[in-house]
Coordinates of C-alpha atoms in Angstrom, one line a residue:
M22 CA -163.0 27.6 -29.8
S23 CA -163.0 24.2 -31.0
E24 CA -165.4 22.8 -33.3
E25 CA -167.4 21.1 -30.4
T26 CA -168.0 24.0 -29.0
V27 CA -171.5 25.3 -29.2
D28 CA -171.5 29.7 -29.1
T29 CA -173.9 30.5 -26.3
A30 CA -173.9 34.3 -27.1
P31 CA -176.6 36.3 -28.2
E32 CA -178.1 35.1 -31.3
R33 CA -176.3 37.0 -34.0
R34 CA -178.6 37.8 -37.2
D35 CA -177.5 38.3 -40.9
F36 CA -178.4 36.7 -44.1
I37 CA -175.9 33.9 -44.2
R38 CA -177.2 32.9 -40.5
D39 CA -180.6 33.5 -41.7
M40 CA -179.9 31.1 -44.8
I41 CA -178.1 28.3 -42.4
R42 CA -181.1 28.4 -40.0
S43 CA -183.7 27.9 -42.7
D44 CA -181.2 25.0 -44.1
L45 CA -181.1 23.2 -41.2
A46 CA -185.1 23.8 -39.9
N47 CA -186.1 22.3 -43.6
R48 CA -183.4 19.6 -43.2
K49 CA -181.6 20.3 -46.1
H50 CA -178.6 19.3 -44.2
D51 CA -178.5 17.3 -41.1
S52 CA -175.1 19.7 -40.2
I53 CA -173.1 22.6 -41.8
V54 CA -169.7 22.2 -42.9
T55 CA -168.1 25.7 -43.9
R56 CA -164.1 26.2 -45.0
F57 CA -161.7 28.9 -44.9
P58 CA -159.7 28.5 -48.3
P59 CA -156.8 30.8 -48.4
E60 CA -154.0 30.4 -51.5
P61 CA -150.6 30.1 -49.6
N62 CA -149.1 33.0 -51.6
G63 CA -149.0 35.5 -49.1
Y64 CA -149.7 36.6 -45.4
L65 CA -153.3 37.2 -44.1
H66 CA -154.4 40.2 -43.6
I67 CA -157.7 41.8 -41.8
G68 CA -160.2 41.1 -44.7
H69 CA -159.4 37.6 -44.3
A70 CA -159.8 38.0 -40.6
K71 CA -163.6 38.6 -41.5
S72 CA -163.9 35.5 -43.5
I73 CA -161.6 33.4 -40.7
C74 CA -164.4 34.9 -38.4
L75 CA -167.2 34.2 -40.3
N76 CA -166.5 30.8 -41.8
F77 CA -165.1 29.5 -38.2
G78 CA -167.9 31.5 -36.6
V79 CA -171.0 30.1 -37.9
A80 CA -169.6 26.4 -37.8
Q81 CA -169.5 26.9 -34.1
E82 CA -172.8 28.9 -33.7
F83 CA -174.6 26.0 -35.3
G84 CA -172.5 23.0 -34.1
G85 CA -170.7 22.2 -37.4
R86 CA -167.3 22.2 -38.5
C87 CA -164.9 24.3 -40.3
N88 CA -162.3 22.9 -42.7
L89 CA -158.9 24.8 -43.4
R90 CA -158.1 24.2 -46.7
F91 CA -155.0 25.7 -48.5
D92 CA -156.0 26.1 -52.4
D93 CA -152.3 25.4 -53.4
T94 CA -152.9 25.2 -57.0
N95 CA -150.3 28.0 -58.4
P96 CA -146.5 26.4 -57.1
V97 CA -144.7 29.3 -58.6
K98 CA -146.2 31.9 -55.8
E99 CA -146.7 29.6 -53.1
D100 CA -144.4 28.8 -50.0
I101 CA -144.2 26.5 -46.9
E102 CA -143.6 29.8 -45.1
Y103 CA -147.4 31.0 -45.9
I104 CA -148.7 27.8 -45.2
E105 CA -146.8 27.7 -41.7
A106 CA -147.8 31.5 -41.0
I107 CA -151.6 31.1 -42.0
Q108 CA -151.9 28.3 -39.4
E109 CA -150.6 30.4 -36.6
D110 CA -152.6 33.6 -37.7
V111 CA -156.1 31.3 -37.6
K112 CA -155.2 29.8 -34.3
W113 CA -153.9 33.4 -32.6
L114 CA -157.2 34.4 -33.6
G115 CA -159.1 31.9 -31.4
F116 CA -160.0 29.3 -33.9
D117 CA -159.2 25.5 -34.6
W118 CA -160.2 23.2 -37.8
A119 CA -161.7 20.1 -38.2
G120 CA -159.1 17.4 -38.5
E121 CA -155.6 18.1 -40.3
P122 CA -155.3 21.1 -42.5
K123 CA -156.3 19.9 -46.3
Y124 CA -155.0 21.1 -49.4
A125 CA -156.3 21.2 -52.9
S126 CA -153.1 19.0 -53.8
D127 CA -154.6 16.3 -52.1
Y128 CA -157.4 15.8 -54.6
F129 CA -154.8 16.5 -57.8
E130 CA -155.5 12.7 -59.1
T131 CA -159.2 13.3 -58.3
F132 CA -159.2 16.6 -60.4
Y133 CA -157.4 15.1 -63.2
G134 CA -160.0 12.3 -63.3
Y135 CA -162.9 15.0 -63.1
A136 CA -161.5 16.8 -66.2
V137 CA -160.9 13.3 -68.1
H138 CA -164.7 13.2 -67.3
L139 CA -165.5 16.4 -69.0
I140 CA -163.4 15.6 -72.0
E141 CA -165.2 12.2 -72.3
N142 CA -168.4 13.9 -71.9
G143 CA -167.5 16.7 -74.8
K144 CA -167.5 19.3 -72.3
A145 CA -163.7 20.3 -72.4
Y146 CA -161.0 20.3 -75.0
V147 CA -157.2 20.9 -75.2
D148 CA -156.5 24.3 -76.7
D149 CA -153.2 25.4 -78.6
L150 CA -154.0 29.1 -78.1
S151 CA -151.8 31.2 -76.1
I152 CA -153.0 33.3 -73.1
D153 CA -153.2 36.3 -75.2
E154 CA -154.7 34.9 -78.0
I155 CA -157.5 33.4 -75.5
R156 CA -157.9 36.9 -74.1
E157 CA -158.3 38.1 -77.6
Y158 CA -161.0 35.6 -78.4
R159 CA -163.0 36.1 -75.0
G160 CA -164.5 39.2 -76.4
T161 CA -165.8 41.7 -74.5
L162 CA -168.8 43.0 -72.0
T163 CA -170.7 43.8 -75.0
E164 CA -169.2 41.8 -78.0
P165 CA -169.4 37.7 -77.8
G166 CA -166.2 35.6 -78.1
K167 CA -165.5 33.6 -80.9
E168 CA -164.5 30.1 -80.6
S169 CA -160.8 28.6 -80.7
P170 CA -159.7 26.6 -84.2
H171 CA -159.3 23.7 -82.1
R172 CA -162.7 23.7 -79.8
N173 CA -163.8 20.9 -82.1
R174 CA -161.2 18.4 -81.9
S175 CA -162.2 14.9 -81.4
I176 CA -162.9 13.4 -77.8
A177 CA -159.7 10.7 -78.8
E178 CA -157.6 13.5 -79.6
N179 CA -158.4 15.9 -76.8
L180 CA -157.8 12.8 -74.4
D181 CA -154.3 11.8 -75.8
L182 CA -153.5 15.6 -75.9
F183 CA -154.5 15.6 -72.2
A184 CA -152.1 12.5 -71.2
R185 CA -149.5 13.9 -72.9
M186 CA -149.9 17.4 -71.1
R187 CA -149.6 15.4 -67.7
A188 CA -146.7 13.3 -69.3
G189 CA -144.6 16.5 -69.2
E190 CA -144.4 16.1 -73.5
F191 CA -145.0 20.4 -73.8
P192 CA -143.7 23.2 -72.6
N193 CA -145.3 26.2 -70.3
G194 CA -148.2 27.6 -72.2
A195 CA -148.1 25.6 -75.4
K196 CA -151.5 24.0 -74.7
C197 CA -154.7 24.2 -71.9
L198 CA -157.5 22.5 -71.1
R199 CA -160.8 24.4 -71.5
A200 CA -164.2 23.9 -70.7
K201 CA -166.4 23.8 -73.6
I202 CA -169.4 26.1 -72.2
D203 CA -170.9 29.1 -74.4
M204 CA -168.4 31.8 -76.1
A205 CA -171.5 34.0 -76.3
S206 CA -172.4 33.8 -72.5
G207 CA -173.2 37.3 -71.0
N208 CA -170.6 36.2 -68.0
I209 CA -167.2 36.3 -69.4
N210 CA -166.3 33.4 -67.0
L211 CA -168.7 30.9 -69.1
R212 CA -166.9 31.6 -72.1
D213 CA -164.7 28.6 -72.2
P214 CA -162.8 28.9 -69.1
V215 CA -159.2 27.4 -69.0
L216 CA -159.3 24.6 -66.4
Y217 CA -155.7 23.6 -66.3
R218 CA -152.4 25.1 -67.6
I219 CA -149.1 23.7 -68.1
L220 CA -146.8 24.7 -65.5
H221 CA -143.3 23.0 -65.0
A222 CA -142.6 23.8 -61.6
R223 CA -141.8 22.1 -58.3
H224 CA -144.8 22.0 -56.0
P225 CA -144.4 22.9 -52.3
K226 CA -146.2 19.5 -51.2
T227 CA -146.3 17.5 -54.4
G228 CA -142.7 18.2 -55.6
D229 CA -142.4 17.4 -59.4
T230 CA -145.5 14.9 -59.4
W231 CA -147.2 17.2 -61.5
C232 CA -146.2 19.8 -64.5
I233 CA -150.1 20.6 -64.9
Y234 CA -152.1 22.3 -62.3
P235 CA -156.2 23.0 -62.0
M236 CA -157.2 26.6 -62.1
Y237 CA -158.7 28.0 -58.9
D238 CA -162.1 28.1 -60.3
F239 CA -161.8 24.5 -60.9
A240 CA -160.2 23.0 -58.1
H241 CA -162.4 25.2 -55.7
G242 CA -165.5 24.3 -56.3
Q243 CA -164.7 20.5 -56.7
G244 CA -162.4 20.7 -53.3
D245 CA -165.6 22.1 -51.5
A246 CA -167.6 18.9 -52.7
L247 CA -165.0 16.2 -52.1
E248 CA -165.1 17.6 -48.2
G249 CA -168.7 17.6 -48.1
V250 CA -168.7 21.6 -47.5
T251 CA -172.5 22.8 -47.3
H252 CA -172.0 26.6 -47.5
S253 CA -169.2 27.7 -49.5
L254 CA -168.9 31.3 -48.3
C255 CA -166.5 33.8 -50.3
T256 CA -166.6 37.7 -51.0
L257 CA -168.8 39.6 -53.8
E258 CA -165.6 39.5 -56.5
F259 CA -166.4 35.4 -57.0
E260 CA -170.2 36.3 -57.4
D261 CA -170.0 36.4 -60.9
H262 CA -167.6 33.1 -61.0
R263 CA -170.6 31.2 -59.4
P264 CA -172.4 30.4 -62.3
L265 CA -169.1 28.5 -63.3
Y266 CA -168.8 27.0 -60.2
D267 CA -172.4 25.4 -60.2
W268 CA -171.8 24.6 -64.2
L269 CA -168.8 22.2 -62.9
I270 CA -170.5 20.8 -59.6
E271 CA -173.4 19.9 -62.1
N272 CA -171.4 18.4 -64.9
L273 CA -169.1 16.6 -62.6
P274 CA -169.8 13.0 -60.8
V275 CA -168.8 14.9 -57.3
P276 CA -170.4 13.1 -53.7
A277 CA -171.8 16.4 -52.6
R278 CA -173.5 20.0 -54.1
P279 CA -172.0 22.8 -52.0
R280 CA -173.9 26.3 -52.2
Q281 CA -171.8 29.1 -52.7
T282 CA -172.9 32.4 -51.3
E283 CA -171.3 35.7 -51.4
F284 CA -170.8 38.4 -49.1
A285 CA -169.2 42.1 -49.2
R286 CA -165.7 42.2 -48.4
L287 CA -164.1 44.4 -46.2
N288 CA -162.9 47.9 -47.1
M289 CA -161.6 50.1 -44.7
T290 CA -160.2 53.9 -44.9
Y291 CA -156.4 54.6 -44.6
L292 CA -155.7 50.6 -45.8
V293 CA -155.2 48.9 -49.0
L294 CA -155.8 45.7 -49.0
S295 CA -154.8 44.3 -52.3
K296 CA -152.3 41.4 -51.8
R297 CA -150.4 42.3 -55.2
K298 CA -150.0 46.2 -53.7
L299 CA -149.0 44.6 -49.9
I300 CA -146.4 42.6 -51.6
Q301 CA -145.2 45.5 -53.4
L302 CA -145.0 47.4 -49.9
V303 CA -142.8 44.9 -48.9
K304 CA -140.2 44.2 -52.0
D305 CA -139.8 47.6 -52.6
G306 CA -138.8 48.3 -49.0
H307 CA -141.6 50.9 -48.0
V308 CA -142.1 48.9 -45.2
N309 CA -140.1 46.5 -42.7
G310 CA -141.4 43.4 -43.6
W311 CA -145.1 41.5 -43.6
D312 CA -145.1 42.1 -39.8
D313 CA -144.3 45.9 -39.8
P314 CA -147.2 47.6 -37.7
R315 CA -148.1 49.7 -40.3
M316 CA -149.3 46.7 -42.5
P317 CA -152.8 45.4 -42.4
T318 CA -151.8 42.2 -42.1
I319 CA -152.6 39.9 -39.0
R320 CA -149.0 39.7 -38.5
G321 CA -148.6 43.4 -37.9
L322 CA -151.8 44.2 -36.4
R323 CA -150.1 41.4 -33.7
R324 CA -147.0 43.3 -33.8
R325 CA -148.6 46.1 -32.9
G326 CA -150.2 44.9 -29.8
V327 CA -153.7 44.6 -31.5
P328 CA -155.5 41.8 -29.2
A329 CA -157.2 38.9 -31.0
A330 CA -160.3 39.5 -29.3
A331 CA -160.5 43.0 -30.4
L332 CA -160.4 41.7 -34.1
R333 CA -163.0 39.3 -33.4
D334 CA -165.1 42.0 -32.1
F335 CA -164.3 44.2 -35.1
C336 CA -165.6 41.5 -37.4
E337 CA -168.5 41.2 -35.3
R338 CA -169.4 44.8 -35.1
I339 CA -169.3 45.3 -38.8
G340 CA -171.4 42.5 -39.4
V341 CA -172.1 40.4 -42.7
T342 CA -173.8 42.2 -45.9
K343 CA -174.4 41.6 -49.6
S344 CA -173.6 45.6 -50.5
D345 CA -169.9 46.9 -49.9
T346 CA -169.5 49.4 -47.4
L347 CA -166.6 51.6 -46.2
I348 CA -165.7 50.9 -42.8
E349 CA -164.0 53.8 -40.8
Y350 CA -160.5 52.6 -39.1
P351 CA -161.5 54.5 -35.6
M352 CA -164.0 51.8 -35.2
L353 CA -161.0 49.4 -35.4
E354 CA -159.2 51.4 -32.6
F355 CA -162.5 51.5 -30.5
C356 CA -162.6 47.8 -30.5
I357 CA -158.8 47.5 -29.5
R358 CA -159.5 50.1 -26.6
E359 CA -162.6 48.3 -25.3
V360 CA -160.3 45.0 -24.5
L361 CA -157.3 46.7 -23.8
N362 CA -159.1 49.0 -21.1
K363 CA -160.0 46.1 -19.4
T364 CA -156.7 43.8 -19.8
A365 CA -153.9 46.0 -20.3
E366 CA -152.0 46.9 -17.1
R367 CA -151.1 50.5 -16.5
R368 CA -147.3 51.8 -16.5
M369 CA -145.7 55.1 -16.3
A370 CA -143.7 56.5 -19.0
V371 CA -142.3 59.9 -20.0
L372 CA -141.9 60.0 -23.8
D373 CA -140.3 63.9 -23.8
P374 CA -138.7 64.2 -20.4
I375 CA -137.9 67.4 -18.4
K376 CA -136.1 67.0 -15.4
V377 CA -137.5 67.5 -11.7
T378 CA -135.7 68.1 -8.8
I379 CA -137.6 67.3 -5.3
T380 CA -135.4 69.6 -3.1
N381 CA -136.7 68.6 0.3
F382 CA -136.8 64.7 -0.4
P383 CA -133.4 63.2 0.7
E384 CA -130.7 62.7 -1.5
G385 CA -129.7 58.9 -2.4
E386 CA -133.1 57.6 -0.8
T387 CA -136.0 55.7 -2.7
D388 CA -139.4 55.6 -1.6
W389 CA -140.9 52.7 -3.1
L390 CA -145.1 53.3 -3.5
D391 CA -147.8 50.8 -4.4
A392 CA -149.5 51.6 -8.1
V393 CA -152.6 49.7 -9.1
N394 CA -151.9 47.8 -12.2
N395 CA -155.3 48.2 -13.8
P396 CA -158.2 50.1 -12.4
E397 CA -160.8 48.1 -14.3
D398 CA -159.7 44.9 -13.0
P399 CA -160.2 44.2 -9.2
D400 CA -158.2 40.9 -9.5
G401 CA -155.2 42.9 -11.3
G402 CA -153.1 43.3 -8.4
S403 CA -150.1 45.9 -7.7
R404 CA -146.5 46.8 -8.4
K405 CA -144.0 48.8 -6.4
V406 CA -142.8 52.0 -8.1
P407 CA -139.7 53.9 -6.9
F408 CA -139.7 57.7 -5.9
S409 CA -136.8 59.3 -5.8
R410 CA -135.2 63.1 -5.4
T411 CA -134.9 63.4 -8.9
L412 CA -137.8 62.8 -11.7
Y413 CA -139.0 63.2 -15.3
I414 CA -142.0 64.6 -16.1
E415 CA -143.7 65.2 -19.8
R416 CA -142.4 68.5 -20.8
D417 CA -145.6 69.6 -22.0
D418 CA -147.0 69.2 -18.6
F419 CA -145.4 72.4 -17.5
M420 CA -145.9 75.8 -18.5
E421 CA -144.1 79.0 -17.1
D422 CA -146.8 81.5 -18.3
P423 CA -150.0 79.0 -18.2
P424 CA -153.4 79.8 -19.7
K425 CA -156.5 80.0 -17.6
K426 CA -157.7 76.4 -18.4
F427 CA -154.0 75.1 -18.0
F428 CA -154.3 72.7 -14.7
R429 CA -150.8 71.2 -14.8
L430 CA -147.7 72.2 -13.3
A431 CA -146.6 75.9 -13.4
P432 CA -144.6 78.0 -10.8
G433 CA -146.3 78.2 -7.6
R434 CA -148.6 75.6 -8.4
E435 CA -149.3 72.4 -6.5
V436 CA -150.4 68.9 -8.5
R437 CA -150.5 65.5 -7.8
L438 CA -148.1 62.8 -8.9
R439 CA -149.6 59.6 -9.9
W440 CA -149.6 57.0 -6.9
A441 CA -147.0 59.8 -5.3
Y442 CA -147.1 62.8 -3.5
F443 CA -148.2 66.6 -4.2
V444 CA -145.3 68.7 -5.3
T445 CA -145.3 72.2 -5.8
C446 CA -142.9 74.0 -8.8
Q447 CA -141.1 76.5 -6.6
D448 CA -138.5 77.5 -9.4
V449 CA -137.2 77.4 -12.5
V450 CA -133.8 76.2 -14.1
K451 CA -133.2 77.7 -17.7
D452 CA -130.4 77.3 -20.2
A453 CA -128.0 80.0 -21.6
D454 CA -131.0 80.2 -24.4
G455 CA -133.4 80.4 -22.1
N456 CA -134.8 77.0 -22.6
V457 CA -136.2 75.4 -19.5
V458 CA -134.1 72.6 -18.6
E459 CA -135.2 71.9 -14.8
L460 CA -137.8 72.5 -12.6
L461 CA -137.3 72.7 -8.7
C462 CA -140.2 71.7 -6.8
T463 CA -141.0 70.4 -2.8
Y464 CA -143.3 67.7 -1.9
D465 CA -145.7 67.3 0.8
P466 CA -144.8 63.9 2.8
A467 CA -148.2 63.7 4.4
T468 CA -150.0 63.0 0.8
R469 CA -147.9 60.0 0.2
G470 CA -150.3 57.5 -2.2
G471 CA -151.7 61.0 -3.8
D472 CA -154.3 62.2 -1.5
A473 CA -154.2 65.1 1.2
P474 CA -155.3 64.3 4.7
D475 CA -156.4 67.4 5.4
G476 CA -158.8 67.3 2.1
R477 CA -157.4 70.0 0.0
K478 CA -157.8 69.3 -4.0
V479 CA -155.4 69.9 -6.9
K480 CA -156.9 69.9 -10.3
G481 CA -154.0 68.2 -11.9
T482 CA -152.1 64.8 -11.8
L483 CA -149.4 63.8 -13.7
H484 CA -147.5 60.8 -14.5
W485 CA -143.9 60.8 -13.9
V486 CA -140.5 58.5 -13.8
S487 CA -137.8 58.3 -11.1
A488 CA -134.6 59.4 -12.9
D489 CA -132.5 57.0 -10.7
H490 CA -134.4 54.0 -12.0
A491 CA -135.9 55.0 -15.2
L492 CA -135.0 52.9 -18.4
D493 CA -133.7 54.1 -21.6
A494 CA -135.9 53.1 -24.4
E495 CA -137.2 52.9 -28.2
I496 CA -140.6 54.1 -28.5
R497 CA -141.6 53.7 -32.3
V498 CA -144.7 55.8 -33.0
Y499 CA -146.9 54.5 -35.8
D500 CA -149.4 56.6 -37.7
H501 CA -151.4 55.7 -40.9
L502 CA -149.4 54.0 -43.6
Y503 CA -151.5 56.6 -46.3
G504 CA -151.9 60.0 -45.7
R505 CA -155.4 60.0 -47.1
P506 CA -158.4 58.1 -46.1
D507 CA -158.7 56.8 -49.8
P508 CA -155.4 55.9 -50.9
G509 CA -154.8 55.6 -54.5
A510 CA -158.3 57.1 -55.5
E511 CA -156.3 59.7 -57.7
G512 CA -153.6 57.3 -59.0
D513 CA -151.0 55.1 -57.4
P514 CA -151.2 54.7 -53.5
L515 CA -147.7 54.6 -53.5
D516 CA -148.0 58.4 -54.3
D517 CA -150.0 58.7 -51.1
L518 CA -147.6 57.0 -48.8
N519 CA -147.4 59.1 -45.3
P520 CA -143.7 60.1 -44.6
D521 CA -144.7 60.7 -41.0
S522 CA -146.5 57.0 -40.7
L523 CA -143.4 56.0 -38.3
I524 CA -141.4 58.2 -35.9
V525 CA -138.8 56.7 -33.6
N526 CA -138.3 58.2 -30.4
T527 CA -135.1 57.3 -28.1
A528 CA -135.7 60.0 -25.6
A529 CA -138.2 57.8 -23.5
K530 CA -138.1 57.1 -19.8
L531 CA -139.8 54.2 -18.5
E532 CA -140.7 52.9 -15.0
P533 CA -138.3 49.7 -14.5
S534 CA -141.3 47.2 -14.1
L535 CA -141.8 48.0 -18.2
G536 CA -138.6 45.9 -18.7
E537 CA -140.4 42.9 -17.2
I538 CA -143.2 43.2 -19.8
P539 CA -143.3 40.0 -21.9
V540 CA -142.6 40.5 -25.9
G541 CA -145.8 40.9 -27.5
D542 CA -148.1 41.8 -24.6
A543 CA -149.6 45.5 -24.4
V544 CA -149.7 47.9 -21.6
Q545 CA -151.4 51.3 -21.2
F546 CA -148.8 54.6 -20.7
E547 CA -150.5 56.0 -18.4
R548 CA -152.2 59.5 -19.8
L549 CA -150.5 58.6 -23.2
G550 CA -151.8 55.3 -25.1
Y551 CA -151.5 51.6 -25.3
Y552 CA -147.8 50.2 -26.3
C553 CA -146.5 46.8 -27.1
M554 CA -143.3 45.3 -26.6
D555 CA -141.7 44.7 -29.6
P556 CA -139.5 41.5 -30.4
D557 CA -136.7 44.3 -31.4
S558 CA -136.3 44.7 -27.6
E559 CA -134.3 41.5 -27.5
T560 CA -131.9 42.1 -30.2
L561 CA -131.4 45.8 -29.2
G562 CA -131.1 44.8 -25.5
K563 CA -133.5 47.7 -24.0
P564 CA -137.1 47.9 -24.2
V565 CA -138.7 48.8 -27.2
F566 CA -142.4 50.0 -27.5
N567 CA -144.8 50.2 -30.4
R568 CA -147.8 52.4 -30.0
T569 CA -150.8 50.5 -30.6
T570 CA -153.5 53.3 -30.5
G571 CA -154.0 56.2 -28.6
L572 CA -156.7 56.9 -25.5
R573 CA -158.8 59.4 -27.1
D574 CA -161.9 57.5 -28.9
S575 CA -163.1 59.5 -31.5
W576 CA -165.4 57.0 -33.2
A577 CA -167.3 56.2 -30.2
K578 CA -167.9 60.2 -29.9
A579 CA -168.8 60.3 -33.3
Q580 CA -171.6 57.7 -33.0
K581 CA -173.1 59.1 -29.8
N582 CA -173.1 62.5 -31.6
G583 CA -174.3 61.0 -34.7

């Protein structure tokens, strides 16, 4: 989706799009400019996907442009690894930005000039208070703050000290630059907020050029203004920061006056989207890296097999509101199934195999049968699957003494094998402990392809795999990382980690064509669910599949019944 492409989908309505329509109709702007401004200090998660789809989406819909700008103002936590990963994730989601990626660090010299401008106009000062002292002086929500003893330094002294800060004369934390606003303001963000701090750290982009760095609140709005952003869209936690955003815009010689508008962030059951907590999960080894399929990161969702189209559809369905809401995780699974049902090829895999011997099928022979790749896709084509004397079926597809409504295989019962033949169980082989280890069956050669020429019907259709051709595989079945829908509601979210969030199955048997599935592609294991080929397949030398989601759709059923 390029910036030049105007969306032709049905008109979307929400308070942000209505605002943009009004601004364009009233000629407040000739065209709109948005931006996606991540801090490059971690990997993007599903909450960022909502912001990406909104910022890039409205630019696309209204024929505007969207910038990708890295707000790289804290070199201690930033890394080129994150910068590259963020660009890749945005493109994977299906979006592209206007021109080259932009960086807050591109404007450091301009920001410095803006800070000098505030000092020269008596609206900023150099403070010697420590971070803890500044916090103590700030006051509380019910009590006003008190002024720093350094607040009334002369303009000349402030200019000198700020220049010396830039020159590297002072150690970290010795001084900072603060805006001079109102220590009695009801909004704590206006109580002389810090604009610059001393930080002797090498920056990923500017190297050792700077030892003072602007705070996010100072750099963010001015970056918007320098880029001509018309609509600065951010989540509700920045609502209390908007008065500072506007104060800086009003008191600086910026070339444009962007408008900040807040929308509700994404909250979902079974997920924690705090970047700090996600970092803790990785560093403490609770997950296997940022791309662990249990993580809510875009990398983790991709590795799990979630299609980009499903994430975009999910973000459109949840909409954009001004109030916080809690989204049920099954809604995301619904969107995944909607896409994969149409696009994922079908294959057969047996996860808990039991041996089946077709006693009247010739030994050593193989019958190659046609199997449709995707019944939902008329252009999906077909493949060949091998049928031989020895097969595997799912263990729970057989019962020796079945209840009335069990329509799968049982002694004396005939069922259909998918794409193959009708088979009838004639006998059962047990081990010394009485466990069923093999089923002796016969097949009807006249039912090749799965239908009987005499018109007889069976109630059960089973998936299966030829034992002579089966691939040994590792199947990773992922459940929620947390065992409760509201992790951390009664304490530390780590206490709610689900010990069964990953179950590894090494007994699975796959049809041979599954060995040819590209890494990252999702397929449907017939009757079982959707699974994605994992990159570990290349290093382990055998197919490794991650479970993406099951076939049952509890969310859609709940919506229908609700």
